[in-house]
Short mmCIF file of C-alpha atoms and ligand atoms in Angstrom, two decimals:
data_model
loop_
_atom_site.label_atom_id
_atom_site.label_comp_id
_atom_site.label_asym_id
_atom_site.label_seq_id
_atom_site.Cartn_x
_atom_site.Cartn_y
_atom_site.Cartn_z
CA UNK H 1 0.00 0.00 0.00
CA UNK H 2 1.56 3.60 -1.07
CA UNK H 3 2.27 5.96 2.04
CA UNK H 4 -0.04 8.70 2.39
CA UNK H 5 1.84 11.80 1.91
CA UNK H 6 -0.74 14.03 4.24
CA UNK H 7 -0.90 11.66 6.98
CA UNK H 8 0.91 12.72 10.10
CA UNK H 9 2.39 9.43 10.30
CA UNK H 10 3.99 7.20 8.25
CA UNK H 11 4.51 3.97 10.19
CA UNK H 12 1.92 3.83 13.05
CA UNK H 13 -1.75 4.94 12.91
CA UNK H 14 -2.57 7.26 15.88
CA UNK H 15 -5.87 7.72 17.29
CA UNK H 16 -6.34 10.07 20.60
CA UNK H 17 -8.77 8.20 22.85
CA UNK H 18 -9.40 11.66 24.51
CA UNK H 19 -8.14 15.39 23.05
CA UNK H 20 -6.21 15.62 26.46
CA UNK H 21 -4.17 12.78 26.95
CA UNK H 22 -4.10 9.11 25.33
CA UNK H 23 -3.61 7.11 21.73
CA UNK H 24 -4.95 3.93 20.57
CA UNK H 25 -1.79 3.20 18.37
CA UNK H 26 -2.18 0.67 15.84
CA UNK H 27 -0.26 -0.97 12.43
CA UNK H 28 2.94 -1.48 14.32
CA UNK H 29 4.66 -4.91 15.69
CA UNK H 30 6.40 -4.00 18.96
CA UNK H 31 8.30 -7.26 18.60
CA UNK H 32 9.67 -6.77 15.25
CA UNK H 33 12.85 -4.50 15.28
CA UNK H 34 11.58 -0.95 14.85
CA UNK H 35 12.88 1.23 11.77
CA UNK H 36 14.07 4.45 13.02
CA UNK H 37 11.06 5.75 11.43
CA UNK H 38 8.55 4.13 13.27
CA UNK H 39 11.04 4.76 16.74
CA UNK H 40 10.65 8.65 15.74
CA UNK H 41 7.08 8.67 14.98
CA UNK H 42 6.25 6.71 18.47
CA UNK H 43 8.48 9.18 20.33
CA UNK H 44 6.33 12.33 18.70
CA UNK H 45 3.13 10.71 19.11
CA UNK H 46 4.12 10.10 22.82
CA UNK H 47 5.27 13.69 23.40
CA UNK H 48 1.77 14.85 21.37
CA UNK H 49 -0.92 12.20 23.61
CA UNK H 50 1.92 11.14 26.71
CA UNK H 51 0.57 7.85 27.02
CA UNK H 52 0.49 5.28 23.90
CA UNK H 53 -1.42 2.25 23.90
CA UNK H 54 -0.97 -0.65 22.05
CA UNK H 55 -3.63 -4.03 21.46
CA UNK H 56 -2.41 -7.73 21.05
CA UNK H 57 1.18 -7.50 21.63
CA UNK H 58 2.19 -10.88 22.17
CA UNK H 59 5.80 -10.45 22.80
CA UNK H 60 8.89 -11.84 24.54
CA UNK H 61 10.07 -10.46 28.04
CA UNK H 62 13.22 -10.29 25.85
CA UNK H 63 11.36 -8.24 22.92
CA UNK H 64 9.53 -5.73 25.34
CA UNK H 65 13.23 -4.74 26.71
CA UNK H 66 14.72 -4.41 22.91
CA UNK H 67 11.71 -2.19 22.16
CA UNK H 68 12.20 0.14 25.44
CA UNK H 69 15.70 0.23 24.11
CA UNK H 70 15.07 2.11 21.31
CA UNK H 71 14.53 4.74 23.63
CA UNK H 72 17.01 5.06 26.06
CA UNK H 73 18.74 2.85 28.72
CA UNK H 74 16.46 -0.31 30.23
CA UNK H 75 17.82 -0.77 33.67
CA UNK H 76 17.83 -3.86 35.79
CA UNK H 77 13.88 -4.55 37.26
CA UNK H 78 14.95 -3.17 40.95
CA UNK H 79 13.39 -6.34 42.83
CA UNK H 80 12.28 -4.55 45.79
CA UNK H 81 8.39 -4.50 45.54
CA UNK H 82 8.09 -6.18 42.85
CA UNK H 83 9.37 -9.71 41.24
CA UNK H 84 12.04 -9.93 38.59
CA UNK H 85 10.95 -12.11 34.72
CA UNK H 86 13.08 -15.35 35.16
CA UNK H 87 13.91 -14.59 31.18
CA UNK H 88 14.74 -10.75 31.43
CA UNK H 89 16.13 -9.43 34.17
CA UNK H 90 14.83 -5.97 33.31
CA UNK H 91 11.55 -6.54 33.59
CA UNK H 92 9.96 -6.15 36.49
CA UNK H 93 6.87 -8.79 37.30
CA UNK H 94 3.29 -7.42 38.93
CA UNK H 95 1.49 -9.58 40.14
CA UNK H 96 -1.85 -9.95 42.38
CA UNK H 97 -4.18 -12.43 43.29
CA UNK H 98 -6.50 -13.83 46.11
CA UNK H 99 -3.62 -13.52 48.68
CA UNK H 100 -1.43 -10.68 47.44
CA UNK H 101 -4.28 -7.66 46.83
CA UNK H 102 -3.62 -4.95 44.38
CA UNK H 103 -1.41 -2.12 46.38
CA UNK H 104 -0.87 0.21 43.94
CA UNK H 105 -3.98 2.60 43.86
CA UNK H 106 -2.29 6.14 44.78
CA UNK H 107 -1.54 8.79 42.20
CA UNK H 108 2.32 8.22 41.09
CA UNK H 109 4.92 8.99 38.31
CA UNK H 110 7.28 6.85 38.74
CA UNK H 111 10.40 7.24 40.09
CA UNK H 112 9.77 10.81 40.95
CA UNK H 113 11.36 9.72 44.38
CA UNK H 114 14.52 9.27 42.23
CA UNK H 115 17.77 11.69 41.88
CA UNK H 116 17.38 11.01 38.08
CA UNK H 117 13.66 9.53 37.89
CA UNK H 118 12.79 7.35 34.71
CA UNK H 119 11.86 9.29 31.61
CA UNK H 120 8.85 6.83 30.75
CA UNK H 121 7.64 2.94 31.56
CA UNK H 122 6.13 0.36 29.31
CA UNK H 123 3.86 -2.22 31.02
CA UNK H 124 2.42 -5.01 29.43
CA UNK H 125 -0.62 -7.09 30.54
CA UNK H 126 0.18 -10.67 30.76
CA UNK H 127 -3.11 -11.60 32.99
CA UNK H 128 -5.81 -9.74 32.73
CA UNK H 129 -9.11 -9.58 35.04
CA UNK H 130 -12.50 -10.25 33.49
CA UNK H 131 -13.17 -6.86 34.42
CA UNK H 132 -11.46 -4.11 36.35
CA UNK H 133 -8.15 -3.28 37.36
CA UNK H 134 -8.09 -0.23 34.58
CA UNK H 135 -5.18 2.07 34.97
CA UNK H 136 -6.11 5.96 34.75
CA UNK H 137 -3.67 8.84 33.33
CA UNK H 138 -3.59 12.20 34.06
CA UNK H 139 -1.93 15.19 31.78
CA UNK H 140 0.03 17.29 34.30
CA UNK H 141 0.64 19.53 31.59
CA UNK H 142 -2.75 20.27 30.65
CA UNK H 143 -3.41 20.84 34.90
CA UNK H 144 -0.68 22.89 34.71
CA UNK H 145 -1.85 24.85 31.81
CA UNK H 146 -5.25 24.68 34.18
CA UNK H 147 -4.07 27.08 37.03
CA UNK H 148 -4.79 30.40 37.67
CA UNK H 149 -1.51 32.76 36.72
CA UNK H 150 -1.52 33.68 40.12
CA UNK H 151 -0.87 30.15 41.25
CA UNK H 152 1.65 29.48 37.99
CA UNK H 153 3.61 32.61 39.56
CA UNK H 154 3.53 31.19 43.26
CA UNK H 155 5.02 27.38 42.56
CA UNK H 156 7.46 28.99 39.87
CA UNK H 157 11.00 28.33 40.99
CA UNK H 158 10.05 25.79 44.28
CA UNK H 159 10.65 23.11 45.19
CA UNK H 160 9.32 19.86 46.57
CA UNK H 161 10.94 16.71 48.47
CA UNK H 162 10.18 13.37 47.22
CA UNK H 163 10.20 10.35 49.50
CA UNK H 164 10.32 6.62 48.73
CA UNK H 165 9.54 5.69 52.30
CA UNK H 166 6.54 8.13 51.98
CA UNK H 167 4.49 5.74 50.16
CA UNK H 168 6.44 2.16 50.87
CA UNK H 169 6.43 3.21 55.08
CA UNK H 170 2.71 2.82 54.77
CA UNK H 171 0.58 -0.07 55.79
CA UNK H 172 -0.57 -0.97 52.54
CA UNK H 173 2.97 -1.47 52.03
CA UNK H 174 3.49 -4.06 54.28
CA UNK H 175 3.79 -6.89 52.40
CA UNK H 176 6.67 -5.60 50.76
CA UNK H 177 8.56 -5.69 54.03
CA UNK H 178 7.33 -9.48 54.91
CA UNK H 179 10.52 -11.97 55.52
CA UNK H 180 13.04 -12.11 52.66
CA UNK H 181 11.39 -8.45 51.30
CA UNK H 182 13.11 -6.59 53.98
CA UNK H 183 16.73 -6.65 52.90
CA UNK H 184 15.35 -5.77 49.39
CA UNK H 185 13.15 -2.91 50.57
CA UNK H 186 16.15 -1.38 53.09
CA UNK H 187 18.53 -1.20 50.08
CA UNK H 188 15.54 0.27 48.09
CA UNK H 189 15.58 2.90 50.96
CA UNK H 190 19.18 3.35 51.13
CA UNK H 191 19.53 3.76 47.82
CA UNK H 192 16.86 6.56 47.77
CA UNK H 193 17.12 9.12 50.14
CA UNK H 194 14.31 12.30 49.94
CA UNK H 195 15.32 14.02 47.15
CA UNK H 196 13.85 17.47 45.77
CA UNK H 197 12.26 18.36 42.65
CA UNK H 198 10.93 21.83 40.81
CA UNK H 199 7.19 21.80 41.42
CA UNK H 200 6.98 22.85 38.00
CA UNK H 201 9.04 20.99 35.19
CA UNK H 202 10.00 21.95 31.94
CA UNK H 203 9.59 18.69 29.48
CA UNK H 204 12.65 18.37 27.26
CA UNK H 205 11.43 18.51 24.15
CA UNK H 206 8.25 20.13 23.98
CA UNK H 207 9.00 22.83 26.59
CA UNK H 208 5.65 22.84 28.18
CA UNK H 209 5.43 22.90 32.23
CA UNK H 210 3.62 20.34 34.18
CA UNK H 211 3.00 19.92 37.69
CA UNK H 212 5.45 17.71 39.09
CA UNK H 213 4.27 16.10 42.30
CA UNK H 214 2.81 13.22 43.73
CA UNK H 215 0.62 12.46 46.19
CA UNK H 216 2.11 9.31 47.02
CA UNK H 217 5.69 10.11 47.37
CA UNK H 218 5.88 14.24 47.75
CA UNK H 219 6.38 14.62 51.53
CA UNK H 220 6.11 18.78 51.14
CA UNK H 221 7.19 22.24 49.23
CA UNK H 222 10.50 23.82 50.77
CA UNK H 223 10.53 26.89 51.61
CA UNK H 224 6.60 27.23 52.82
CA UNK H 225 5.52 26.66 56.30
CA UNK H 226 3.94 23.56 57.15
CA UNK H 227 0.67 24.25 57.10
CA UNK H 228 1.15 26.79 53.73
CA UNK H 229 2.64 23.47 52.22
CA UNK H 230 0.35 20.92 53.04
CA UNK H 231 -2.76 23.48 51.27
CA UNK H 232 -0.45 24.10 48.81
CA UNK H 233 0.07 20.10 47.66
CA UNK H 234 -3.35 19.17 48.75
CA UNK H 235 -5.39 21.68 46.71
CA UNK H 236 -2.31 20.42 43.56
CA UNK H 237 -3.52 16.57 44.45
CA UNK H 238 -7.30 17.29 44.39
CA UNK H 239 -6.60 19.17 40.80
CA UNK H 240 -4.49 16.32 39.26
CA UNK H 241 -7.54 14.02 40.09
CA UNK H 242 -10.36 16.43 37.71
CA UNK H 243 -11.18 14.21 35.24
CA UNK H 244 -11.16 16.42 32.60
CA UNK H 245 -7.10 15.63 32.71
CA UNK H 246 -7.63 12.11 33.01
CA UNK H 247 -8.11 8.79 30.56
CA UNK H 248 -8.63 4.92 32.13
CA UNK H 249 -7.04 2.36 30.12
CA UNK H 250 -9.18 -1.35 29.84
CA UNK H 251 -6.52 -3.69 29.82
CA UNK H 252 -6.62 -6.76 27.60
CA UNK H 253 -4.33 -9.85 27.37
CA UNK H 254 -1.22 -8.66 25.31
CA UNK H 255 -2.20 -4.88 25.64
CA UNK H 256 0.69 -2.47 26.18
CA UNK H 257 0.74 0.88 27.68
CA UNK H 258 4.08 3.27 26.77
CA UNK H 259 3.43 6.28 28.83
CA UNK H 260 5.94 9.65 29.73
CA UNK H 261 6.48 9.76 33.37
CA UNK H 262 7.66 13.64 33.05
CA UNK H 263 4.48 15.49 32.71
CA UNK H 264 1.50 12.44 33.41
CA UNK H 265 0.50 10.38 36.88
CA UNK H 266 -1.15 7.05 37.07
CA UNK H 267 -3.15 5.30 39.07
CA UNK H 268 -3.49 1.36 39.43
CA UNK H 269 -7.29 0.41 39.89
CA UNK H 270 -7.54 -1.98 42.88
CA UNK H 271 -11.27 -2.76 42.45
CA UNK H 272 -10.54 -6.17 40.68
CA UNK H 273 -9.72 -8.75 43.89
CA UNK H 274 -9.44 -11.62 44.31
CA UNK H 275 -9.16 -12.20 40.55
CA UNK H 276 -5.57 -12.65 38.79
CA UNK H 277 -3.69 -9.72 37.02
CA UNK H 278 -0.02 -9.92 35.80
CA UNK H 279 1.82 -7.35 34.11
CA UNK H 280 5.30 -7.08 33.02
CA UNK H 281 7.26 -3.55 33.22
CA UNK H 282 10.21 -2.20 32.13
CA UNK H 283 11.45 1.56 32.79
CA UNK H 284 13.28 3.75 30.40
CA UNK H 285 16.12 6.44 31.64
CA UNK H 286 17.92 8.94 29.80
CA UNK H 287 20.23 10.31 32.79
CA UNK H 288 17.82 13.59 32.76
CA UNK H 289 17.16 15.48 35.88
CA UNK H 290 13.86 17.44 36.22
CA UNK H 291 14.12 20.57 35.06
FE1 FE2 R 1 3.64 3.01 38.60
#
């Protein structure tokens, strides 16, 4: 079939499940070796919709890493609250069922408790519910974009600390700490001490701003008193959660979700117990600091 000159894309066919955030992307094998092409054109769609989704993707462990390597480094799955694939050792292995419940319902981007957090993730379902455990999105940019100029001019220039033991010191955390856990979750701990980040981030290369925090691992903004930091995040978590900024993924067997962990937040859907859901995830760094 000739390649239509006055489509935007040449490789992939994009469709925006929502005009804020999200794309059904279709026409493209993420097991077969991508031209550099198709690597470009999934990079722009990503920075255009921040969150890609792909349908019936029934890859290797092996071919989900060579695909997030098209796009920067894959590191090594970190093992601490989650399991490690036996065939790739940088992909990282969710899994819940009747006696491990789904933990990870809380607003995150991940690695924001980082030094150098993750530019983006790809997570692949592997198990699927019948029904439920949907994943939601949310464009930081676009609730950036949302605030009053007053507000823009107040968070320009702070900054906020970011805490891994803010979320994993919780109870719903627990299990992560259960017998042989431990050791993995202290050197988890160790290895990330509170760290700060701008409030406000610049992406790379679209130069937009988006909020940067999280109410699952931002402990509070320097430089405000307590209390003026505590309004200050909670009225910023109640905004990231208008669902006007928002799209919920249905997962499927062999769907794939490539999402931009700069300017979006996500939020695991715990509402599908005791039934079985495994996903695999890798994470993709570049070495960037937030900006
Ligand atoms: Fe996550």
């Amino acid at each position: 079939m000739p390649l239509d000159e006055t489509r935007k894309y040449q490789t992939i066919e994009v469709a925006p499940v929502t005009p804020v955030i999200g794309a059904e992307v279709s026409g493209i094998d993420l097991g077969a070796p991508l031209s550099d092409l198709a690597r470009d054109e999934i990079e722009a769609a990503l920075n255009e919709h921040l969150v890609l989704f792909f349908r019936d993707q029934d890859i290797t462990a092996q071919q989900h890493v060579a695909f997030g390597k098209r796009f920067g480094e894959v590191p090594l799955a970190p093992g601490a609250s989650f399991g490690i694939h036996p065939d790739a050792p940088e992909v990282s292995v969710l899994e819940y069922d009747e006696a491990r419940p789904p933990n990870v319902n809380h607003y995150h981007s991940d690695g924001i408790f980082r030094a150098v957090p993750e530019f983006a993730s790809v997570l692949r379902a592997i198990v699927a519910p019948a029904s439920g455990g949907d994943t939601i999105f949310v464009n930081c940019i676009a609730a950036y974009e949302a605030l009053s100029d007053r507000m823009k001019r107040l968070l320009e220039g702070l900054t906020a600390v970011n805490n891994f033991m803010h979320l994993h010191g919780r109870p719903s955390k627990a299990r992560s700490w259960e017998g042989e856990g431990r050791a993995r979750m202290e050197k988890a701990r160790d290895a990330n001490p509170p760290v700060e980040h701008p409030v406000i981030r610049t992406h790379p290369a679209t130069g937009k701003k988006s909020i940067y925090v999280s109410e699952s691992f931002t402990t509070h903004i320097v430089g405000l008193s307590e209390g003026e930091s505590r309004a200050v995040l909670n009225h910023l978590f109640d905004h990231l959660k208008t669902p006007e900024f928002q799209t919920r993924f249905r997962w499927w067997k062999n769907s794939v979700a490539f999402w931009d962990n700069r300017c979006t937040l996500h939020y695991a859907l715990a509402d599908y117990w005791p039934q079985h859901r495994v996903m695999n995830r890798i994470s993709i760094r570049r070495g960037e600091k937030p900006v």
